Amino acid sequence: MNKKELVKELSKRADLSSYMVEELFHITYDLIVEKLILDEVVEIPNMGTFFLARKNAKGLLCGKEKRIEKICIYPIFKINESLKKKIKQKNGWKKTS
């Protein structure tokens, strides 16, 4: 599902105009980005959590032993456990050890 399809479906389900749903989508996106820039964690109940992960650039040099002080920052989304369980149940996935 892409953004256009998501907006259309939300618009239909919420009985709102596509324009209003798209505006809310952009506001939500901008708010998440603003909070991540401030290094805040954004938790969306029953869905997951956005946060920033940091990794030393040395680990990204494929084993080269150059001394680099640079830190790389990655935005991460971690799916909520209850959502993960629902998806696994619907798809018939079994837990493997």
Tab-separated table of C-alpha atoms in Angstrom:
chain	number	residue	atom	x	y	z
A	1	MET	CA	0.000	0.000	0.000
A	2	ASN	CA	1.427	3.351	-0.979
A	3	LYS	CA	0.612	6.803	0.435
A	4	LYS	CA	-2.093	7.536	-2.140
A	5	GLU	CA	-3.874	4.251	-1.403
A	6	LEU	CA	-3.543	4.801	2.355
A	7	VAL	CA	-5.026	8.304	2.122
A	8	LYS	CA	-7.888	7.023	-0.012
A	9	GLU	CA	-8.710	4.185	2.409
A	10	LEU	CA	-8.463	6.390	5.509
A	11	SER	CA	-10.630	8.991	3.821
A	12	LYS	CA	-13.290	6.394	3.087
A	13	ARG	CA	-13.213	4.802	6.557
A	14	ALA	CA	-13.195	8.092	8.474
A	15	ASP	CA	-15.655	9.825	6.155
A	16	LEU	CA	-13.226	12.719	5.648
A	17	SER	CA	-12.053	14.409	2.487
A	18	SER	CA	-8.867	13.075	0.898
A	19	TYR	CA	-7.392	16.557	1.223
A	20	MET	CA	-7.942	16.597	5.000
A	21	VAL	CA	-6.513	13.086	5.449
A	22	GLU	CA	-3.460	13.980	3.365
A	23	GLU	CA	-2.918	17.136	5.441
A	24	LEU	CA	-3.110	15.062	8.641
A	25	PHE	CA	-0.655	12.588	7.131
A	26	HIS	CA	1.840	15.393	6.402
A	27	ILE	CA	1.368	16.959	9.843
A	28	THR	CA	1.974	13.558	11.487
A	29	TYR	CA	5.084	12.970	9.378
A	30	ASP	CA	6.469	16.445	10.121
A	31	LEU	CA	5.828	16.012	13.843
A	32	ILE	CA	7.663	12.669	13.925
A	33	VAL	CA	10.624	14.189	12.057
A	34	GLU	CA	10.723	17.207	14.409
A	35	LYS	CA	10.783	14.975	17.483
A	36	LEU	CA	13.499	12.737	16.032
A	37	ILE	CA	15.621	15.808	15.232
A	38	LEU	CA	15.302	16.725	18.918
A	39	ASP	CA	16.461	13.167	19.722
A	40	GLU	CA	13.097	12.266	21.240
A	41	VAL	CA	11.456	8.855	21.005
A	42	VAL	CA	8.061	8.771	19.268
A	43	GLU	CA	5.806	5.944	20.387
A	44	ILE	CA	2.598	5.208	18.498
A	45	PRO	CA	0.422	2.960	20.684
A	46	ASN	CA	-0.379	-0.459	19.212
A	47	MET	CA	1.954	0.227	16.284
A	48	GLY	CA	5.553	0.862	17.277
A	49	THR	CA	8.313	3.278	18.181
A	50	PHE	CA	10.519	5.625	16.165
A	51	PHE	CA	13.955	6.425	17.586
A	52	LEU	CA	17.504	7.240	16.520
A	53	ALA	CA	20.297	4.658	16.596
A	54	ARG	CA	23.937	5.662	16.584
A	55	LYS	CA	26.788	3.659	15.159
A	56	ASN	CA	30.462	4.457	15.056
A	57	ALA	CA	31.554	4.967	11.447
A	58	LYS	CA	34.529	2.650	12.052
A	59	GLY	CA	32.163	-0.317	11.929
A	60	LEU	CA	30.994	0.799	8.503
A	61	LEU	CA	34.420	0.637	6.848
A	62	CYS	CA	34.280	-3.111	6.098
A	63	GLY	CA	37.012	-4.030	8.566
A	64	LYS	CA	39.456	-1.252	7.725
A	65	GLU	CA	41.194	-0.060	10.867
A	66	LYS	CA	41.101	3.656	10.150
A	67	ARG	CA	40.500	5.870	13.156
A	68	ILE	CA	37.308	7.770	12.497
A	69	GLU	CA	35.498	9.797	15.125
A	70	LYS	CA	32.363	10.189	13.040
A	71	ILE	CA	29.093	8.804	14.384
A	72	CYS	CA	26.371	7.770	11.939
A	73	ILE	CA	22.765	8.269	13.023
A	74	TYR	CA	19.934	6.146	11.654
A	75	PRO	CA	16.194	6.554	12.175
A	76	ILE	CA	14.707	3.242	13.316
A	77	PHE	CA	11.124	1.992	13.607
A	78	LYS	CA	10.571	-0.893	15.996
A	79	ILE	CA	7.229	-2.635	15.582
A	80	ASN	CA	5.086	-3.141	18.701
A	81	GLU	CA	5.022	-6.722	20.031
A	82	SER	CA	1.207	-6.946	19.998
A	83	LEU	CA	1.119	-5.851	16.337
A	84	LYS	CA	3.862	-8.346	15.504
A	85	LYS	CA	1.837	-11.138	17.143
A	86	LYS	CA	-1.332	-10.154	15.237
A	87	ILE	CA	0.542	-10.234	11.929
A	88	LYS	CA	2.107	-13.599	12.713
A	89	GLN	CA	-1.247	-15.085	13.746
A	90	LYS	CA	-2.997	-13.850	10.595
A	91	ASN	CA	-0.256	-15.290	8.399
A	92	GLY	CA	0.003	-18.565	10.301
A	93	TRP	CA	3.659	-18.062	11.189
A	94	LYS	CA	5.021	-20.230	13.971
A	95	LYS	CA	7.681	-19.162	16.431
A	96	THR	CA	11.010	-20.873	15.693
A	97	SER	CA	13.694	-21.412	18.308
